[in-house]
Coordinates of C-alpha atoms in Angstrom, one line a residue:
X1 CA 54.1 92.5 149.5
X2 CA 57.8 92.4 148.7
X3 CA 59.2 88.9 149.0
X4 CA 62.8 88.1 149.7
X5 CA 65.0 85.0 149.8
X6 CA 67.8 83.5 147.9
X7 CA 66.0 82.1 144.8
X8 CA 67.6 82.4 141.3
X9 CA 67.0 85.9 139.9
X10 CA 67.0 87.7 143.3
X11 CA 70.0 89.9 142.3
X12 CA 68.0 91.2 139.3
X13 CA 64.9 91.6 141.4
X14 CA 66.7 93.5 144.2
X15 CA 68.6 95.7 141.8
X16 CA 65.7 96.5 139.4
X17 CA 65.3 100.3 138.9
X18 CA 61.8 99.6 137.5
X19 CA 60.8 97.8 140.7
X20 CA 62.2 100.5 142.9
X21 CA 60.2 103.1 140.9
X22 CA 57.0 101.1 141.3
X23 CA 57.6 100.6 145.0
X24 CA 58.2 104.3 145.5
X25 CA 55.0 105.1 143.6
X26 CA 53.0 102.7 145.7
X27 CA 54.7 103.9 148.9
X28 CA 53.5 107.4 148.2
X29 CA 49.8 106.3 148.3
X30 CA 50.0 105.6 152.0
X31 CA 48.7 102.1 151.6
X32 CA 50.3 99.3 153.6
X33 CA 53.6 97.9 152.3
X34 CA 54.9 94.5 153.5
X35 CA 58.4 93.3 153.1
X36 CA 60.2 90.2 154.4
X37 CA 63.8 89.0 154.3
X38 CA 65.7 90.5 151.3
X39 CA 62.5 92.2 150.1
X40 CA 63.2 95.2 152.3
X41 CA 66.3 95.9 150.1
X42 CA 64.0 96.9 147.2
X43 CA 63.2 100.0 149.2
X44 CA 66.8 101.0 149.7
X45 CA 69.7 102.6 147.9
X46 CA 73.3 102.5 149.0
X47 CA 74.6 105.2 151.3
X48 CA 78.0 106.7 150.4
X49 CA 80.6 108.7 152.3
X50 CA 79.1 112.0 151.0
X51 CA 75.4 111.0 150.9
X52 CA 74.0 108.7 153.6
X53 CA 70.4 109.9 153.1
X54 CA 69.2 106.6 151.7
X55 CA 70.8 104.7 154.6
X56 CA 68.9 103.4 157.7
X57 CA 70.3 103.0 161.2
X58 CA 68.6 102.4 164.5
X59 CA 70.0 103.9 167.7
X60 CA 68.4 102.8 171.0
X61 CA 70.3 103.7 174.1
X62 CA 73.7 102.0 173.8
X63 CA 72.6 99.8 170.8
X64 CA 73.3 100.8 167.2
X65 CA 72.4 98.7 164.3
X66 CA 72.0 98.8 160.5
X67 CA 70.5 96.6 157.8
X68 CA 73.3 95.8 155.4
X69 CA 76.7 97.1 154.0
X70 CA 74.9 100.0 152.1
X71 CA 74.3 101.5 155.5
X72 CA 77.9 101.3 156.6
X73 CA 78.8 105.0 156.4
X74 CA 75.8 106.2 158.4
X75 CA 76.2 103.3 160.8
X76 CA 79.9 104.3 161.4
X77 CA 79.0 107.9 161.9
X78 CA 76.2 107.1 164.4
X79 CA 78.4 104.6 166.2
X80 CA 81.3 107.0 166.5
X81 CA 78.9 109.7 167.7
X82 CA 77.6 107.3 170.4
X83 CA 81.2 106.5 171.5
X84 CA 82.1 110.2 171.5
X85 CA 79.1 111.1 173.7
X86 CA 80.7 109.3 176.6
X87 CA 77.2 108.3 177.9
X88 CA 76.1 104.7 178.3
X89 CA 72.4 105.1 177.6

């Protein structure tokens, strides 16, 4: 279980390379992983203009959403593609 929130120390928690490594190791076991609020950010890395592989975007019909600013490049690409497709769903 990965907690979230705004408590003191959250920035260090969310940005901890050690925690990300442990989460990745546990994730590979296939056992259940729970995350709430900012806890989901421990499983992410920032996307960039040249590498959006760590980013996460949901496209459902005409709806496009992302989690946070680290997903902005992929979000923009998917949203532009949606606009360019000219379809509404």
